[in-house]
Amino acid sequence: GAVVSQHPSRVICKSGTSVKIECRSLDFQATTMFWYRQFPKQSLMLMATSNEGSKATYEQGVEKDKFLINHASLTLSTLTVTSAHPEDSSFYICSARDRTGAPLPLHFGNGTRLTVT
Amino acid sequence: AQSVTQLGSHVSVSEGALVLLRCNYSSSVPPYLFWYVQYPNQGLQLLLKYTTGATLVKGINGFEAEFKKSETSFHLTKPSAHMSDAAEYFCAVSGGSGGSNYKLTFGKGTLLTVNP
């Protein structure tokens, strides 16, 4: 089955630093990837939609300068949390849409637990 | 616009008992519906999906769900709960072929606990 690899699974960083999270589709090409944020015991909130070779589309209320998304290839999208603050601590999950197969369902990574101290 | 309501943030059942997790949706276009399961500190695993065709869909691990358009529901069931079913379950809706980029809208989740 389609596999999405997300790295790192856990990261702790100091306030003011930047953190990069990678999302890779291992056995399929993903023209579209989605980045979600999940607060403890809450649902997933879509942050942005990333299309290969073009700028990401951010959801309302998401700061594009803070959450930088790059989708440079059909198998890799990255989310960079810039100048991280404790309130950015959360669980970030990516998902990908198979370019050649059915558009749904989306395939999800295992998530990244970000803790900002 | 789409939305999902999961009734009951926490459901507790005994091992071997019926599992019923409720999901109601709203969508301005024919929906695609999904159930995902999430174990602690992990991503989401697809349990089952409804796109078109048969309204009763079977998924992995013995789960099934029925799409009822008249009730705008997509409840998840399993005849006999197993301890390994304890997890968070999310219902999600997409706008199907008419949806923009096939974005998913998730419900708030239902935590299932299974008692021995």
Tab-separated table of C-alpha atoms in Angstrom:
chain	number	residue	atom	x	y	z
A	1	GLY	CA	0.000	0.000	0.000
A	2	ALA	CA	0.876	3.630	-0.302
A	3	VAL	CA	3.306	4.767	2.361
A	4	VAL	CA	3.935	8.270	3.590
A	5	SER	CA	7.027	8.764	5.687
A	6	GLN	CA	7.217	11.733	8.024
A	7	HIS	CA	10.417	12.776	9.752
A	8	PRO	CA	11.263	13.436	12.499
A	9	SER	CA	8.666	11.723	14.661
A	10	ARG	CA	9.586	13.853	17.623
A	11	VAL	CA	11.510	17.094	17.966
A	12	ILE	CA	12.248	19.411	20.844
A	13	CYS	CA	13.581	22.849	20.084
A	14	LYS	CA	14.229	26.092	21.864
A	15	SER	CA	12.043	29.129	21.447
A	16	GLY	CA	13.178	31.268	18.538
A	17	THR	CA	14.695	28.480	16.479
A	18	SER	CA	13.307	26.960	13.293
A	19	VAL	CA	12.304	23.369	12.741
A	20	LYS	CA	11.868	21.511	9.465
A	21	ILE	CA	9.532	18.551	9.078
A	22	GLU	CA	9.715	16.312	6.033
A	23	CYS	CA	6.922	14.373	4.397
A	24	ARG	CA	7.807	11.824	1.745
A	25	SER	CA	5.659	9.577	-0.389
A	26	LEU	CA	7.702	6.384	-0.637
A	27	ASP	CA	6.010	4.371	-3.348
A	28	PHE	CA	3.883	6.835	-5.228
A	29	GLN	CA	4.024	10.321	-6.635
A	30	ALA	CA	2.089	12.961	-4.786
A	31	THR	CA	1.063	16.046	-6.672
A	32	THR	CA	-0.786	17.316	-3.636
A	33	MET	CA	0.154	17.100	0.012
A	34	PHE	CA	-1.731	18.452	2.983
A	35	TRP	CA	-0.415	19.626	6.321
A	36	TYR	CA	-2.546	19.275	9.428
A	37	ARG	CA	-2.114	20.350	12.995
A	38	GLN	CA	-3.625	18.493	15.897
A	39	PHE	CA	-3.914	19.852	19.417
A	40	PRO	CA	-4.191	17.410	22.318
A	41	LYS	CA	-7.462	15.520	22.287
A	42	GLN	CA	-8.734	17.536	19.361
A	43	SER	CA	-9.332	16.994	15.711
A	44	LEU	CA	-7.055	17.655	12.791
A	45	MET	CA	-7.088	21.165	11.442
A	46	LEU	CA	-5.950	21.685	7.898
A	47	MET	CA	-3.143	24.234	7.739
A	48	ALA	CA	-2.274	24.287	4.065
A	49	THR	CA	-2.436	22.486	0.765
A	50	SER	CA	0.824	21.982	-1.057
A	51	ASN	CA	0.999	21.388	-4.793
A	52	GLU	CA	4.196	20.277	-6.449
A	53	GLY	CA	5.982	23.148	-8.130
A	54	SER	CA	3.671	25.878	-6.934
A	55	LYS	CA	3.016	27.935	-3.855
A	56	ALA	CA	1.094	26.428	-1.015
A	57	THR	CA	-2.463	27.477	-0.282
A	58	TYR	CA	-2.939	28.338	3.357
A	59	GLU	CA	-6.141	28.064	5.328
A	60	GLN	CA	-7.580	31.150	6.918
A	61	GLY	CA	-5.757	32.132	10.064
A	62	VAL	CA	-2.562	30.240	9.288
A	63	GLU	CA	0.510	32.472	9.059
A	64	LYS	CA	2.283	31.664	5.822
A	65	ASP	CA	5.464	33.411	6.945
A	66	LYS	CA	5.607	31.311	10.053
A	67	PHE	CA	4.768	27.967	8.514
A	68	LEU	CA	6.818	27.716	5.344
A	69	ILE	CA	5.840	24.935	3.004
A	70	ASN	CA	7.937	23.703	0.111
A	71	HIS	CA	6.879	20.999	-2.319
A	72	ALA	CA	9.856	20.793	-4.617
A	73	SER	CA	9.315	17.296	-5.959
A	74	LEU	CA	6.562	14.779	-6.474
A	75	THR	CA	7.679	12.826	-3.432
A	76	LEU	CA	8.711	15.441	-0.898
A	77	SER	CA	7.049	18.293	0.919
A	78	THR	CA	8.546	20.139	3.861
A	79	LEU	CA	7.020	22.263	6.597
A	80	THR	CA	9.326	24.686	8.364
A	81	VAL	CA	8.150	26.269	11.586
A	82	THR	CA	10.105	29.491	11.779
A	83	SER	CA	10.959	31.277	14.997
A	84	ALA	CA	9.085	28.671	16.968
A	85	HIS	CA	7.330	29.581	20.189
A	86	PRO	CA	5.817	27.362	22.890
A	87	GLU	CA	2.344	27.890	21.443
A	88	ASP	CA	3.531	26.177	18.265
A	89	SER	CA	3.959	22.966	20.224
A	90	SER	CA	1.617	20.496	18.630
A	91	PHE	CA	1.297	17.320	16.608
A	92	TYR	CA	1.788	17.946	12.892
A	93	ILE	CA	0.599	15.402	10.345
A	94	CYS	CA	1.024	15.363	6.601
A	95	SER	CA	-1.029	13.513	4.045
A	96	ALA	CA	-0.582	12.929	0.350
A	97	ARG	CA	-2.755	12.330	-2.659
A	98	ASP	CA	-1.608	9.746	-5.182
A	99	ARG	CA	-1.031	11.326	-8.555
A	100	THR	CA	-2.002	8.269	-10.569
A	101	GLY	CA	-4.484	6.474	-8.409
A	102	ALA	CA	-7.788	7.509	-7.017
A	103	PRO	CA	-7.650	10.983	-5.490
A	104	LEU	CA	-8.997	9.664	-2.241
A	105	PRO	CA	-8.371	8.369	0.298
A	106	LEU	CA	-5.432	10.396	1.403
A	107	HIS	CA	-2.439	8.595	2.821
A	108	PHE	CA	-1.157	9.911	6.136
A	109	GLY	CA	2.252	10.106	7.699
A	110	ASN	CA	2.799	9.087	11.309
A	111	GLY	CA	3.033	12.653	12.502
A	112	THR	CA	5.641	14.810	14.211
A	113	ARG	CA	5.389	15.826	17.846
A	114	LEU	CA	6.908	19.283	18.163
A	115	THR	CA	7.745	20.632	21.596
A	116	VAL	CA	9.063	24.163	21.886
A	117	THR	CA	10.723	25.014	25.182
B	1	ALA	CA	-19.025	23.799	2.750
B	2	GLN	CA	-18.719	20.612	4.714
B	3	SER	CA	-18.866	19.655	8.336
B	4	VAL	CA	-18.797	16.537	10.444
B	5	THR	CA	-20.342	15.908	13.826
B	6	GLN	CA	-19.292	12.940	15.876
B	7	LEU	CA	-21.725	12.284	18.675
B	8	GLY	CA	-19.911	11.303	21.814
B	9	SER	CA	-16.330	12.263	22.412
B	10	HIS	CA	-15.826	9.114	24.443
B	11	VAL	CA	-17.406	5.693	24.048
B	12	SER	CA	-16.696	2.843	26.415
B	13	VAL	CA	-17.634	-0.776	25.693
B	14	SER	CA	-16.855	-4.161	27.103
B	15	GLU	CA	-14.734	-6.613	25.202
B	16	GLY	CA	-17.005	-8.603	22.894
B	17	ALA	CA	-19.735	-5.983	22.879
B	18	LEU	CA	-21.056	-4.092	19.901
B	19	VAL	CA	-19.180	-0.955	18.911
B	20	LEU	CA	-21.217	1.940	17.517
B	21	LEU	CA	-19.566	5.262	16.755
B	22	ARG	CA	-21.837	7.923	15.356
B	23	CYS	CA	-21.079	10.368	12.578
B	24	ASN	CA	-23.338	12.891	10.877
B	25	TYR	CA	-22.204	15.106	8.071
B	26	SER	CA	-23.281	18.034	5.994
B	27	SER	CA	-22.115	18.652	2.467
B	28	SER	CA	-23.332	20.797	-0.385
B	29	VAL	CA	-22.222	18.179	-2.915
B	30	PRO	CA	-22.423	14.384	-2.891
B	31	PRO	CA	-19.940	13.426	-0.217
B	32	TYR	CA	-17.101	11.033	0.052
B	33	LEU	CA	-16.979	9.711	3.619
B	34	PHE	CA	-14.199	8.125	5.597
B	35	TRP	CA	-13.403	6.637	8.956
B	36	TYR	CA	-9.848	6.812	10.225
B	37	VAL	CA	-8.302	5.370	13.368
B	38	GLN	CA	-5.461	6.964	15.297
B	39	TYR	CA	-3.342	5.287	17.927
B	40	PRO	CA	-1.415	7.464	20.407
B	41	ASN	CA	1.296	9.585	18.812
B	42	GLN	CA	0.682	8.109	15.411
B	43	GLY	CA	-0.830	9.213	12.146
B	44	LEU	CA	-4.175	8.164	10.759
B	45	GLN	CA	-4.983	4.785	9.323
B	46	LEU	CA	-7.891	4.396	6.950
B	47	LEU	CA	-10.568	2.011	8.207
B	48	LEU	CA	-13.036	2.334	5.365
B	49	LYS	CA	-14.468	4.721	2.833
B	50	TYR	CA	-17.631	5.441	0.939
B	51	THR	CA	-17.438	7.127	-2.437
B	52	THR	CA	-20.243	5.788	-4.618
B	53	GLY	CA	-22.169	2.558	-5.035
B	54	ALA	CA	-23.001	0.202	-2.214
B	55	THR	CA	-24.003	2.104	0.878
B	56	LEU	CA	-22.787	-0.539	3.304
B	57	VAL	CA	-19.029	-0.557	3.240
B	58	LYS	CA	-16.737	-2.988	4.948
B	59	GLY	CA	-13.327	-2.051	6.184
B	60	ILE	CA	-10.386	-3.494	7.984
B	61	ASN	CA	-10.423	-5.169	11.395
B	62	GLY	CA	-14.086	-6.130	11.124
B	63	PHE	CA	-15.453	-2.586	10.971
B	64	GLU	CA	-18.233	-1.504	8.675
B	65	ALA	CA	-20.273	1.635	8.087
B	66	GLU	CA	-23.485	2.470	6.323
B	67	PHE	CA	-24.070	5.615	4.324
B	68	LYS	CA	-27.615	6.863	4.904
B	69	LYS	CA	-28.273	9.866	2.760
B	70	SER	CA	-31.715	10.559	4.244
B	71	GLU	CA	-30.197	10.739	7.707
B	72	THR	CA	-26.910	12.306	6.585
B	73	SER	CA	-25.168	9.685	8.663
B	74	PHE	CA	-22.205	7.360	8.335
B	75	HIS	CA	-22.059	5.436	11.590
B	76	LEU	CA	-19.237	2.995	12.264
B	77	THR	CA	-19.953	-0.408	13.761
B	78	LYS	CA	-18.188	-3.570	14.773
B	79	PRO	CA	-20.099	-6.570	16.124
B	80	SER	CA	-17.586	-7.562	18.765
B	81	ALA	CA	-15.040	-5.223	20.322
B	82	HIS	CA	-11.474	-6.310	20.879
B	83	MET	CA	-9.002	-4.763	23.277
B	84	SER	CA	-6.859	-3.726	20.325
B	85	ASP	CA	-9.711	-1.549	19.035
B	86	ALA	CA	-9.071	1.002	21.770
B	87	ALA	CA	-8.042	4.162	19.926
B	88	GLU	CA	-9.309	7.505	18.640
B	89	TYR	CA	-11.649	7.344	15.672
B	90	PHE	CA	-12.228	10.163	13.214
B	91	CYS	CA	-14.995	10.551	10.701
B	92	ALA	CA	-14.153	12.722	7.700
B	93	VAL	CA	-15.951	14.113	4.688
B	94	SER	CA	-14.739	15.350	1.358
B	95	GLY	CA	-16.596	17.074	-1.366
B	96	GLY	CA	-15.991	14.171	-3.734
B	97	SER	CA	-15.428	14.969	-7.363
B	98	GLY	CA	-16.722	18.441	-6.792
B	99	GLY	CA	-14.510	19.130	-3.823
B	100	SER	CA	-11.624	21.509	-4.070
B	101	ASN	CA	-8.402	19.514	-4.061
B	102	TYR	CA	-10.271	16.748	-2.278
B	103	LYS	CA	-9.677	18.333	1.105
B	104	LEU	CA	-10.868	16.380	4.106
B	105	THR	CA	-12.891	17.888	6.925
B	106	PHE	CA	-12.615	15.906	10.131
B	107	GLY	CA	-14.927	15.449	13.053
B	108	LYS	CA	-13.628	16.025	16.551
B	109	GLY	CA	-12.992	12.376	17.125
B	110	THR	CA	-14.355	9.695	19.421
B	111	LEU	CA	-12.131	7.957	21.903
B	112	LEU	CA	-13.047	4.301	22.168
B	113	THR	CA	-12.077	2.434	25.289
B	114	VAL	CA	-12.577	-1.302	25.611
B	115	ASN	CA	-12.956	-2.795	29.040
B	116	PRO	CA	-11.925	-6.387	29.775
